[in-house]
Coordinates of C-alpha atoms and ligand atoms in Angstrom, one line a residue:
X1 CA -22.3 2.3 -10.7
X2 CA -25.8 2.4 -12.4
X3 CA -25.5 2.8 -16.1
X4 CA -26.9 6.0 -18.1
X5 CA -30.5 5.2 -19.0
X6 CA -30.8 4.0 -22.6
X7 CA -33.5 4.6 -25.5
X8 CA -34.4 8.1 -26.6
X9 CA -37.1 7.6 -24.3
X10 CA -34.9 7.8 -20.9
X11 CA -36.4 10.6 -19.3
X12 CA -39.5 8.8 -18.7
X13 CA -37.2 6.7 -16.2
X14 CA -35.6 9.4 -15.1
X15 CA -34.9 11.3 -11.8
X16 CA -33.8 15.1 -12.7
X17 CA -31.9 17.6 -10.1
X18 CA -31.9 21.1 -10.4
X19 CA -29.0 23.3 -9.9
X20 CA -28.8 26.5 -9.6
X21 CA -25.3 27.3 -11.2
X22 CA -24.4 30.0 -8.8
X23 CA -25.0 28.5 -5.6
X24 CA -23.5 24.9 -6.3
X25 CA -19.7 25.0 -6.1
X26 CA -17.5 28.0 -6.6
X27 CA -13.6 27.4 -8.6
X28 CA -12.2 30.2 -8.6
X29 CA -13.0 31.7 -5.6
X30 CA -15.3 35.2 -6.5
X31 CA -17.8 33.8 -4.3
X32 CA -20.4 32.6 -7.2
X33 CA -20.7 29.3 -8.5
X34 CA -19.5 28.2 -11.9
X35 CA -19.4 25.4 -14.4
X36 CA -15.8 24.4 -13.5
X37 CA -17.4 24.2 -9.9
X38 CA -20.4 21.9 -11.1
X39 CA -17.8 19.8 -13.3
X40 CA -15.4 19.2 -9.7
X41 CA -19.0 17.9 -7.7
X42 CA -19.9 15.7 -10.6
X43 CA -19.2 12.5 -8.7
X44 CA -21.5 13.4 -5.6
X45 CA -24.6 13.0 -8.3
X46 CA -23.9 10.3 -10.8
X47 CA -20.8 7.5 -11.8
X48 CA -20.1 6.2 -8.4
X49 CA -21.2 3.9 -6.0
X50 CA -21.5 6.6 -3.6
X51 CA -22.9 8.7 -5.7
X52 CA -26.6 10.4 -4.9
X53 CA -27.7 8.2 -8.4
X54 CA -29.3 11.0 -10.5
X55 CA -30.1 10.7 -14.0
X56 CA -29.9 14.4 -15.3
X57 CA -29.7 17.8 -14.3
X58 CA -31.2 20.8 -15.2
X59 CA -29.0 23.9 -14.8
X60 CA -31.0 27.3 -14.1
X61 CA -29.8 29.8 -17.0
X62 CA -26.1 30.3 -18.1
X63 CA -26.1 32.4 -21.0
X64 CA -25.0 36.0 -20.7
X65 CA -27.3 38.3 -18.8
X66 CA -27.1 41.5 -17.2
X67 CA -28.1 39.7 -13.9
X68 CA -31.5 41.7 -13.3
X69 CA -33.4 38.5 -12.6
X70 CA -30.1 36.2 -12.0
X71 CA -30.0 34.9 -15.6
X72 CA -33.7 34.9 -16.6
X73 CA -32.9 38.3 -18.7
X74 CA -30.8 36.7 -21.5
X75 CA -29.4 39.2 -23.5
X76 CA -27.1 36.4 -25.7
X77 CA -28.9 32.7 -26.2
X78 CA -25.8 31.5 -27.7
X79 CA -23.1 31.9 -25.0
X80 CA -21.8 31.3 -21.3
X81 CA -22.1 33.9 -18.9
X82 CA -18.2 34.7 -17.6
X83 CA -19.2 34.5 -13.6
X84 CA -20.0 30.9 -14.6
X85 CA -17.0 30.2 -17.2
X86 CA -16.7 30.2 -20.7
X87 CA -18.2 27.7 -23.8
X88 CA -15.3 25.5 -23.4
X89 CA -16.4 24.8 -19.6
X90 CA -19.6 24.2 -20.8
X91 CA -18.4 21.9 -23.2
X92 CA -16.1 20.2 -20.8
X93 CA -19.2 19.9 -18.8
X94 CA -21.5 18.4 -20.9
X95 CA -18.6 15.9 -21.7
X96 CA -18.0 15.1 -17.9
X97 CA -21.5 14.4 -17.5
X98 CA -22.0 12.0 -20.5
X99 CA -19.1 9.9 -19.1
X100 CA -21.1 9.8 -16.1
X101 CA -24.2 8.5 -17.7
X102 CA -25.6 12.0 -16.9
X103 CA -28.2 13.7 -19.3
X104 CA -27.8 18.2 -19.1
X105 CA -30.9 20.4 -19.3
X106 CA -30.5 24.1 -20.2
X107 CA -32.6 26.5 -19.5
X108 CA -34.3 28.1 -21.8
X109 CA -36.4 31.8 -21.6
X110 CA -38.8 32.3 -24.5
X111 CA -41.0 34.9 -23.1
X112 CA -38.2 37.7 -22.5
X113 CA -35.4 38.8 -23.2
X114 CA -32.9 41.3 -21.7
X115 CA -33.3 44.8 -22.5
X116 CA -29.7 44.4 -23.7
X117 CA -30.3 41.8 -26.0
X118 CA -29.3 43.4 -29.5
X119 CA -32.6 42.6 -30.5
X120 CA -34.4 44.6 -28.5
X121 CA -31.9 47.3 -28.1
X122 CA -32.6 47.3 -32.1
X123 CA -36.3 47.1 -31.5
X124 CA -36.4 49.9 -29.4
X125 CA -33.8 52.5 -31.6
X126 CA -36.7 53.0 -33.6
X127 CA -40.3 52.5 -35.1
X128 CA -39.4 52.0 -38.3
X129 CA -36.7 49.3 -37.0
X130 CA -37.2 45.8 -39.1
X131 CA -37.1 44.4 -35.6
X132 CA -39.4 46.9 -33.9
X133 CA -41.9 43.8 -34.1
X134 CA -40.0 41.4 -32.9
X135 CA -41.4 42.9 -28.8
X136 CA -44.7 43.7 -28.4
X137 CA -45.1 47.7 -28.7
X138 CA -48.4 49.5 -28.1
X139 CA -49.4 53.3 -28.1
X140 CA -51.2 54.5 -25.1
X141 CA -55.1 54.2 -25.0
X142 CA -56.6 57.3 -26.8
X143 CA -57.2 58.8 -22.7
X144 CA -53.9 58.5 -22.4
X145 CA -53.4 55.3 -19.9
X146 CA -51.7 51.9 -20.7
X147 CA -52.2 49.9 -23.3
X148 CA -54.1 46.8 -21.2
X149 CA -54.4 46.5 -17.2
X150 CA -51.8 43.9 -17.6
X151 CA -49.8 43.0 -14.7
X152 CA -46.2 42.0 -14.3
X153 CA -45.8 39.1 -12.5
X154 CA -43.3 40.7 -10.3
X155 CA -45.8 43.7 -9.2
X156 CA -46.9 46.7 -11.4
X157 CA -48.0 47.6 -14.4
X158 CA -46.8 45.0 -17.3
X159 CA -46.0 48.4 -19.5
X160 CA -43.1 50.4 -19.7
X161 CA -42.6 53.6 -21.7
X162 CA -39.9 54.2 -24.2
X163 CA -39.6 58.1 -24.1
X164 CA -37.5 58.0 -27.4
X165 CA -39.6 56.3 -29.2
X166 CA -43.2 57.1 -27.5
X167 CA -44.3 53.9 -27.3
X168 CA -44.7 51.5 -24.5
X169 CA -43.6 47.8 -24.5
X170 CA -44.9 44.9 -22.8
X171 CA -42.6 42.9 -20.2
X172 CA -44.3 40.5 -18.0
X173 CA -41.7 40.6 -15.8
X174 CA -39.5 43.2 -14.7
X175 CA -38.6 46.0 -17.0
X176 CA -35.9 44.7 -17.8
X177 CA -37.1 41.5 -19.8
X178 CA -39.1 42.6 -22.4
X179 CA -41.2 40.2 -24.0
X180 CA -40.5 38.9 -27.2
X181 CA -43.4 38.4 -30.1
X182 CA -44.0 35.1 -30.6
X183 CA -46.4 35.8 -33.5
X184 CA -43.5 37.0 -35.4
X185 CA -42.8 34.2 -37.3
X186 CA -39.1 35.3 -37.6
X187 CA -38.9 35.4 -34.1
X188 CA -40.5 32.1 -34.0
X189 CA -37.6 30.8 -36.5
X190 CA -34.6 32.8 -34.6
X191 CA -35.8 30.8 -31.1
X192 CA -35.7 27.8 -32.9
X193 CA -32.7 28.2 -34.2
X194 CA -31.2 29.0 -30.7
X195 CA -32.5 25.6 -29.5
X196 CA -31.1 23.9 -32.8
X197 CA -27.3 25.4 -31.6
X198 CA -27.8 23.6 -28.5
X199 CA -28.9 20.9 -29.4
X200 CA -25.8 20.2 -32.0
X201 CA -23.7 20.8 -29.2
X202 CA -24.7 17.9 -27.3
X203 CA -27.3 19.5 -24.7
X204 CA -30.0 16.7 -24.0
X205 CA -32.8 19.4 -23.3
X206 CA -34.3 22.0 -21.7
X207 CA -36.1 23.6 -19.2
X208 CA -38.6 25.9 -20.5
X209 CA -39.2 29.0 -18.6
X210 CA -42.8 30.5 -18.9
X211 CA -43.8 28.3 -21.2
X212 CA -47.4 29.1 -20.4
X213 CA -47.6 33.1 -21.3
X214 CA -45.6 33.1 -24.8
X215 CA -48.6 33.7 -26.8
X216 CA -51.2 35.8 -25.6
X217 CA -54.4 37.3 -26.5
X218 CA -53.8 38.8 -30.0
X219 CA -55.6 42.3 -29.0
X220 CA -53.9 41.8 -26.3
X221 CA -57.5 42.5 -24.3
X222 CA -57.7 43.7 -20.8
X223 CA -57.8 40.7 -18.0
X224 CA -61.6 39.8 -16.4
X225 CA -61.2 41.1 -12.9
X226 CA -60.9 37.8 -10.5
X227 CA -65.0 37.5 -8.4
X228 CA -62.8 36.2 -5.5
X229 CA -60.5 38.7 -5.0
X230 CA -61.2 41.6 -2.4
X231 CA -58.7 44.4 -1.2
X232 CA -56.1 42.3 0.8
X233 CA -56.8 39.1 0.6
X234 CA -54.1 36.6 -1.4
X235 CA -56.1 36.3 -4.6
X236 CA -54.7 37.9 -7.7
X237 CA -57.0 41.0 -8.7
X238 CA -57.3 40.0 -12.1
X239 CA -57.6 36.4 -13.9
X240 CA -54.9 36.1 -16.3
X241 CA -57.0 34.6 -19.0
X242 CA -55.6 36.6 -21.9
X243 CA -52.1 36.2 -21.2
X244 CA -51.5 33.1 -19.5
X245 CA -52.4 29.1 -21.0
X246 CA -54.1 31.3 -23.5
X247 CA -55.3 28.6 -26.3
X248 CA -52.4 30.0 -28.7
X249 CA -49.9 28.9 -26.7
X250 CA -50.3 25.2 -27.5
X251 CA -49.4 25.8 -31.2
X252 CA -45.9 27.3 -30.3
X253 CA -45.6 24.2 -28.4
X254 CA -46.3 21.8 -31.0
X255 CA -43.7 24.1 -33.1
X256 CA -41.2 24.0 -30.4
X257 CA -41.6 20.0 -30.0
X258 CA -41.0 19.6 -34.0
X259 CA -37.3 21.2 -33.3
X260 CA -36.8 19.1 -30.6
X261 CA -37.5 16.3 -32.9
X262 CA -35.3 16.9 -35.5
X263 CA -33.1 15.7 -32.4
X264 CA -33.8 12.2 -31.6
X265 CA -33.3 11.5 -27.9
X266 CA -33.8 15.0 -26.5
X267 CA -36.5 16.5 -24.3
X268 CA -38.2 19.6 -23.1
X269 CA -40.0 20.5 -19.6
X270 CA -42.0 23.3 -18.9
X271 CA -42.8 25.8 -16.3
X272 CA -46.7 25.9 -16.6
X273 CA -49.3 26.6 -13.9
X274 CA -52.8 25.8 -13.6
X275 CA -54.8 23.2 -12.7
X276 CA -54.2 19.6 -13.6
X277 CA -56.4 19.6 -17.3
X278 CA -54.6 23.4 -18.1
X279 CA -51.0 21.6 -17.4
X280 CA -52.2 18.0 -19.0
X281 CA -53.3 20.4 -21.7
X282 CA -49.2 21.3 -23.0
X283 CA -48.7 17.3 -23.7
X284 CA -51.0 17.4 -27.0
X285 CA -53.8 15.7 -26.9
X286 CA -53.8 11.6 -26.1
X287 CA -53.4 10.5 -29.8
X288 CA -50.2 12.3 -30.7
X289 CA -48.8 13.7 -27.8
X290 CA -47.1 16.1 -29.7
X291 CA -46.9 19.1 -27.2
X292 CA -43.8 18.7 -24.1
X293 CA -42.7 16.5 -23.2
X294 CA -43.0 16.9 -19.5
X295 CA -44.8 19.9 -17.9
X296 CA -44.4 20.3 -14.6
X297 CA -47.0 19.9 -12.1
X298 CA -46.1 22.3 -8.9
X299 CA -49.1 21.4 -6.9
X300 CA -47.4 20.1 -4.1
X301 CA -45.6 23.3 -3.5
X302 CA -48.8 25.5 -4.1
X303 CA -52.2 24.7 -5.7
X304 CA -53.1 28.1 -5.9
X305 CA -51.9 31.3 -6.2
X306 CA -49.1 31.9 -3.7
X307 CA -50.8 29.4 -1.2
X308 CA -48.4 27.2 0.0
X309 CA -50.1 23.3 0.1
X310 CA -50.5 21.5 3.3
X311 CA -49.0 18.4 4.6
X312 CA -52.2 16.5 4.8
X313 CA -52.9 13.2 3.2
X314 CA -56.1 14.6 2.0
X315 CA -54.3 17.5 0.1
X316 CA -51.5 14.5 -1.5
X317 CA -54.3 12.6 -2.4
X318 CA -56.1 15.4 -4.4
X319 CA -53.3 16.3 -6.2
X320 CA -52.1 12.9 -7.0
X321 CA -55.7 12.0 -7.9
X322 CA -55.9 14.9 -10.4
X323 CA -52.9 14.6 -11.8
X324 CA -53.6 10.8 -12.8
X325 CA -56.9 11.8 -14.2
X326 CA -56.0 14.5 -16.2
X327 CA -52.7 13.2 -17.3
X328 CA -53.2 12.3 -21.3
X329 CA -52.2 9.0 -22.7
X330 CA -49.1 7.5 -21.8
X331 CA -47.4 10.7 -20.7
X332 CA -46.2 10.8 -17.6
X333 CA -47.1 13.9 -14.2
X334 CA -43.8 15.6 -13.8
X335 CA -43.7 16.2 -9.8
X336 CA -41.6 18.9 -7.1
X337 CA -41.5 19.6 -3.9
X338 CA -39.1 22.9 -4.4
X339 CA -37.1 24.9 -7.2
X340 CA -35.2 28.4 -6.9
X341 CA -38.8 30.6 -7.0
X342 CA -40.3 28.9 -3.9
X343 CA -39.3 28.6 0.1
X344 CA -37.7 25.4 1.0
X345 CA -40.3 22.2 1.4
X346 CA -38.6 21.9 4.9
X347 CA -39.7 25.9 5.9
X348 CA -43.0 25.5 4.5
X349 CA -43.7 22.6 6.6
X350 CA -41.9 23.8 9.8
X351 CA -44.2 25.2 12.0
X352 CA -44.0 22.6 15.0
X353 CA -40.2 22.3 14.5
X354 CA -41.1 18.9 12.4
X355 CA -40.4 19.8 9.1
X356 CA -37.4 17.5 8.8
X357 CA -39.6 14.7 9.0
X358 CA -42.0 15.5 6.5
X359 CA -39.7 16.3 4.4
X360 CA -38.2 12.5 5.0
X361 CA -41.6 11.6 4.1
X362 CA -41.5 13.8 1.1
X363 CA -38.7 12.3 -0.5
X364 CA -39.8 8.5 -0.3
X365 CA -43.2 10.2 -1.7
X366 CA -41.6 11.7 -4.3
X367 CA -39.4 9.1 -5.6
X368 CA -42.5 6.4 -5.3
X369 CA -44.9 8.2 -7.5
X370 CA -45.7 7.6 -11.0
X371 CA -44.1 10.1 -12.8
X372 CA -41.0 11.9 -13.1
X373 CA -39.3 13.6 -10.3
X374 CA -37.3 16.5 -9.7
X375 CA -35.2 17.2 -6.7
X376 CA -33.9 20.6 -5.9
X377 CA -30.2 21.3 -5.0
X378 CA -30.0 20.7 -1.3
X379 CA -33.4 19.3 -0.6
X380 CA -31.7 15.9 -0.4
X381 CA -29.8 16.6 3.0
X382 CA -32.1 19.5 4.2
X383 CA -31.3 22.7 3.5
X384 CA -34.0 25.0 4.7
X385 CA -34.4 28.5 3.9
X386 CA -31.8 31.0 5.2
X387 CA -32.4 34.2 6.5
X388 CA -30.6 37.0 4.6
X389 CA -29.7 40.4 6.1
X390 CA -31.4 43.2 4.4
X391 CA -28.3 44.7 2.9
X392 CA -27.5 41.1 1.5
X393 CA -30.5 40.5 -0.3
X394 CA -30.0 40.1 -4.2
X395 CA -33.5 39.0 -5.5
X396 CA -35.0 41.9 -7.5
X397 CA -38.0 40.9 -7.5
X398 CA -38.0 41.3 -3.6
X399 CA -39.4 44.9 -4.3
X400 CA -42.8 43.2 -5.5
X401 CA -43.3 39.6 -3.6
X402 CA -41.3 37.7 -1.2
X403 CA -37.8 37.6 -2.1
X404 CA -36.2 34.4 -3.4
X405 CA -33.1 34.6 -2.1
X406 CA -33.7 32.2 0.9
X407 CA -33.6 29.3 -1.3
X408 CA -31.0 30.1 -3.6
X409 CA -28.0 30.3 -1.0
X410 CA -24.9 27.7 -1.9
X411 CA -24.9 24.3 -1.5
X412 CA -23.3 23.0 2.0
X413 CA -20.6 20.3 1.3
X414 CA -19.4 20.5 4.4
X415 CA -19.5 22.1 8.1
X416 CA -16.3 24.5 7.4
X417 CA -16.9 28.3 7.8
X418 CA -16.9 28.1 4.2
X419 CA -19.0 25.0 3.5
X420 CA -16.4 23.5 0.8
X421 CA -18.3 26.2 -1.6
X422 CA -16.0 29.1 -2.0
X423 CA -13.2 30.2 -0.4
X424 CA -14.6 34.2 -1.0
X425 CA -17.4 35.6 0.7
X426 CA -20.3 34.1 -1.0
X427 CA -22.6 36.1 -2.8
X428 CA -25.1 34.5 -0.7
X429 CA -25.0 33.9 3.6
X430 CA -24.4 30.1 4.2
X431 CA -27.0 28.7 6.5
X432 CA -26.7 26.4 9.2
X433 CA -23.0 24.6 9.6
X434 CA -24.5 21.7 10.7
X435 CA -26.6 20.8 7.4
X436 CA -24.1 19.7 4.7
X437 CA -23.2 16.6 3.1
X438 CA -20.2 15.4 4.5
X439 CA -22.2 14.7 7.7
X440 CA -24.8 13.0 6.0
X441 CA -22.9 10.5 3.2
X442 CA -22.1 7.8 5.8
X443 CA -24.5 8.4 8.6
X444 CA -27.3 5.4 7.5
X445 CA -30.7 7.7 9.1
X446 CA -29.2 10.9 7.5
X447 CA -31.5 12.5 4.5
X448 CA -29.3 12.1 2.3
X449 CA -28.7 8.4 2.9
X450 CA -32.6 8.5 2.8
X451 CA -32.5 9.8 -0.9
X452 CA -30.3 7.9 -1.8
X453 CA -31.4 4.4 -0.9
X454 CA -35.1 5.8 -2.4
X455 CA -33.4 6.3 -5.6
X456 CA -31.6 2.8 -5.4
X457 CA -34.8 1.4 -4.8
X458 CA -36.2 3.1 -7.5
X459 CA -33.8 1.7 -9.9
X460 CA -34.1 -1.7 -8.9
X461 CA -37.8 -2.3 -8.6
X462 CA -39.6 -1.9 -11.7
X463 CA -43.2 -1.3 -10.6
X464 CA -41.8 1.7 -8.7
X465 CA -40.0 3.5 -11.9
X466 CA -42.5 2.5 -14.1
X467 CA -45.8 0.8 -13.3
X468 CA -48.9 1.9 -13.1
X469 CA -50.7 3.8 -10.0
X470 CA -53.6 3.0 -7.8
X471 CA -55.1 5.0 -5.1
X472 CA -55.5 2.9 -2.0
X473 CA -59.0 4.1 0.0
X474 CA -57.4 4.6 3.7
X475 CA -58.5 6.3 6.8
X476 CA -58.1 10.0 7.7
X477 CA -54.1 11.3 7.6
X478 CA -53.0 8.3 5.6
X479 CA -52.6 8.3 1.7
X480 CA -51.7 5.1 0.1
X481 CA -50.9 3.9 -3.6
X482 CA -50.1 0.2 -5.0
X483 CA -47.3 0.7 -7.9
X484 CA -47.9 -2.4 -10.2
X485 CA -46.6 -3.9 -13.1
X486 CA -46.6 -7.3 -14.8
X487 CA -44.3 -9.7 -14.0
X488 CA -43.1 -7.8 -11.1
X489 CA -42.8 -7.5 -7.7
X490 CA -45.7 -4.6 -7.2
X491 CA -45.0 -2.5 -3.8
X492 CA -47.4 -0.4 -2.1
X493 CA -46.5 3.4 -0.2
X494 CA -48.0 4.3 2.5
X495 CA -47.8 8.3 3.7
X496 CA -48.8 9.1 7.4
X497 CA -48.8 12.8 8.0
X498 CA -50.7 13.0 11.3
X499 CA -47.9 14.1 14.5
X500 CA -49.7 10.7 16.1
X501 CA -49.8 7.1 15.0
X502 CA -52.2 6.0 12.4
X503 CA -52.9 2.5 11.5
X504 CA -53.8 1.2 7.9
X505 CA -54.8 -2.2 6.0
X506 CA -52.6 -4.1 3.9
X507 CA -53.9 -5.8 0.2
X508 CA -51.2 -8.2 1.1
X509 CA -48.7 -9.0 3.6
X510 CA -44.9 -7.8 2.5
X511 CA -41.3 -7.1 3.6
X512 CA -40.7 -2.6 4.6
X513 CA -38.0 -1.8 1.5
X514 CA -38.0 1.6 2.6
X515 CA -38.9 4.2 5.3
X516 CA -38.6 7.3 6.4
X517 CA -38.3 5.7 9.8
X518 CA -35.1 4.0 9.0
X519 CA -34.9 1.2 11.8
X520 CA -37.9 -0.7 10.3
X521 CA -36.2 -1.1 6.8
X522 CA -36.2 -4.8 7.0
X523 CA -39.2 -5.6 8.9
X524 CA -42.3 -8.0 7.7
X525 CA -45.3 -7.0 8.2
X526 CA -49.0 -8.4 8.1
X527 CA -52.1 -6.9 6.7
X528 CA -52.5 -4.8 9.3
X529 CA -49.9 -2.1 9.4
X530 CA -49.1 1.0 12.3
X531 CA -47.9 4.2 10.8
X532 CA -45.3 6.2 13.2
X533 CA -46.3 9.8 13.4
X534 CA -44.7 11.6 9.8
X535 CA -43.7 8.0 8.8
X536 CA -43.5 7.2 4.9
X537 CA -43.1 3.7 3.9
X538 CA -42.7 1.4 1.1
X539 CA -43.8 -2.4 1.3
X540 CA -42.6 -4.9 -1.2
X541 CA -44.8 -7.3 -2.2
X542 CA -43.7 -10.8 -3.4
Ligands
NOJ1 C1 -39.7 31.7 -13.9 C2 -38.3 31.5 -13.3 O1 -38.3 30.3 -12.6 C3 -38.1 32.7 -12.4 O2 -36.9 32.5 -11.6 C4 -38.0 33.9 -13.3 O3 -37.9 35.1 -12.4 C5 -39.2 34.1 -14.1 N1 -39.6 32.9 -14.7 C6 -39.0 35.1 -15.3 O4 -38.1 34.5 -16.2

């Protein structure tokens, strides 16, 4: 049983999961995951020898919510929403996980909140209110139109008008998760302070949610419309430069960083997007690194707008390439091939009925680079997306882009009508009976056995967790990396993601730790090496 990672520097070694608390493991049978659910399936991700061998998990949000956007609308930072249990659940949790050497992520909204929070239900009773500023209110333009041409991310205007009061507020989301002023110093110092509670509880972190669009333009000026847009195509009309990595932002950040450090040992990771300098950009500059901890760098999923990145060796290379660049100092790319927003990597690389075995490549590719990985709930034995009949569908935002329900449905433990996850219909459809974990755990070429002799390897070989990176020159469909570090064993990875066979050239000849091609585990090999078609491979050197 590997132990907890030590130093208040462990998340630099360490592999994260996401879970998405209603979807993991239902106790008490309403069909919706819960804490007591989570606390029961503990075992499948850390403390035993059978265990998957995570290091930490990140649970989507908990705290009370009206449910608009499935937890993302808090309207109370400091408690535990009842579908999911209460605080002493969450306690017991956080407890259980610690005994596991596991480390807990919350997740944390600082852009919005509910339109039930009492702070914004006192914002909105009145002008005068002493927390009217606490949101960000506008009157109509003198012609009588919105205050900005402002978008919400999920679709329409980013204003809503409060008849009663005759203003309109700004919510970058839906409705209803208006967004909170951030150059409000007292909100500034009531956020905090939310963090603070958390973190004297015990919580080792957080996810942050938005991080990117907290501080915005202070006129809040319109958006420059985008040159590359044209009716129908999949560019965004406008370019969100006034409300999204706007330069402000990285001062919260620092702010937000000096709470965190009043906590020795605990972390933050943030929901940005950009290119590789705008992410780089939230880690502070080189010297002091005083910005996140981690921000996450969703490339792999999409570079772009709502692009979904190719398979190809030359688009892995890119992004790697970019993100080691750009990357400041000694911190460290924070990498994902999936989360609760985004199809399934399996669906998006599907097309020829071969996405299984990209995504076997995926996960020794994920595991081998530099940086910290996250793995998404169910990636690890292949859940793809699952269809949902219309009258099923949840996701609110289904009304604006493609619904996100597909990813989110519960975890499959086993090949039972009810997949070991509830016992009531689940507020999700299951998918396929034959993807779930008690199939995979024993079966030595499952996915899941995959993952978790990647993260074993991972743990053992030091150059892999944390040496440095090099970028191997190889021919067409191939990327290749050497991970090196002194006084170690270095081991090179080699990704293939032609359909056909492609050879490639060794530094040095070595022993195959790992691949996605399980059979050659084992097998020497020269300086010359052939790739199977999909096959992803790591050689050990020395
Ligand atoms: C990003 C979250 O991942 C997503 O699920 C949510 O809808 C938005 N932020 C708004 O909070």
């Amino acid at each position: 049983m590997p132990p907890a990672l030590d130093g208040n520097d462990w998340w630099r070694r360490a592999v994260f999961y996401q879970l998405y608390p209603r979807s993991f493991q239902d106790s008490n049978n309403d069909g919706i995951g819960d804490l007591q659910g989570i606390i029961s399936r503990l075992d499948y991700l850390a403390g035993h020898d059978d265990s998957l061998g995570v290091d930490a998990i990140w649970l989507s949000p908990t705290f009370p919510s009206p449910m608009k956007d499935f937890g993302y609308d808090v309207s109370d930072y400091r408690g535990v929403h009842p579908d999911f249990g209460d605080m002493a659940a969450m306690d017991r949790l956080v407890a259980e996980c610690h005994r596991r050497g596991l480390r807990v992520l919350l997740d944390w909204v600082p852009n919005h909140t509910s339109d039930q929070h009492a702070w914004f239900l006192e914002s909105r009773s009145s002008r005068s209110n002493p927390r009217r500023d606490w949101y960000i209110w506008r009157d109509a333009r003198p012609d009588g139109t919105l205050p900005n041409n402002w978008r919400s991310v999920f679709g329409g205007p980013a204003w809503t008008f409060d008849e009663a009061s005759g203003q309109y507020y700004l919510h970058s989301f839906l409705k209803e998760q208006p967004d909170l002023n951030w150059r409000n110093p007292e909100v500034v110092e009531a956020m905090h302070e939310t963090l603070r509670f958390w973190l004297r509880k015990g919580i080792d972190g957080f996810r942050i949610d938005v991080m990117g669009m907290i501080l915005k333009h202070p006129d809040l000026a319109d958006n420059p419309l985008n040159p590359r847009w044209t009716p129908g195509s999949s560019e965004q009309k406008y370019l969100w430069t006034s409300n999204r990595n706007y330069p402000d932002v990285y001062e919260a950040v620092r702010g937000i960083r000096a709470v965190l450090d009043e906590f020795p040992g605990s972390m933050a990771v943030g929901e940005v997007f950009g290119t590789a300098e705008e992410i780089a950009r939230y880690y502070g500059p080189p010297g002091t690194l005083d910005g996140l901890h981690l921000a996450f760098n969703f490339q792999f999923i999409h570079e772009t707008g709502h692009v979904f990145t190719p398979w190809t060796a030359e688009a892995i290379q890119r992004i790697v390439a970019n993100a080691e660049d750009a990357t400041p100092g000694s911190a460290l790319p924070c990498w994902a091939f999936g989360n609760h927003d985004r199809s399934r990597f399996i669906s998006r690389n599907d097309h020829d009925g071969r996405g299984l075995e990209r995504a076997r490549a995926a996960a020794i590719l994920l595991l081998t680079l530099r940086g910290v990985p996250f793995i998404y709930y169910g990636e690890e034995i292949g859940m793809a997306d699952v269809d949902i009949p219309e009258a099923r569908l949840q996701d609110p935002a289904r009304f604006h882009t493609p619904g996100r329900d597909p990813e989110r449905t519960p975890m499959q433990w086993d090949g039972s009508p009810t997949r070991g996850f509830s016992a009531a219909e689940p507020w999700l459809p299951y998918g396929p009976a034959a993807v779930n974990v008690a199939a995979q755990l024993h079966a030595p070429d499952s996915l899941l056995a995959l993952y978790r002799r990647a993260l074993r390897l991972r743990r053992q070989a030091r150059a892999l967790r944390q040496g440095s990176l090099r970028i191997i020159p190889s021919p067409g469909d191939v990327f290749a990396f050497e991970r090196r570090m002194e006084g170690e064993p270095s081991a090179t990875v080699l990704v293939n993601t032609a359909v056909h066979e492609r050879n490639a050239a060794l530094d040095s000849p070595g022993l195959v730790l790992l691949s996605s091609r399980t059979a050659r585990e084992g097998e020497r090999v020269g300086r010359d090496i052939t790739l199977g078609p999909l096959e992803a491979l790591v050689v050990g050197h020395g």
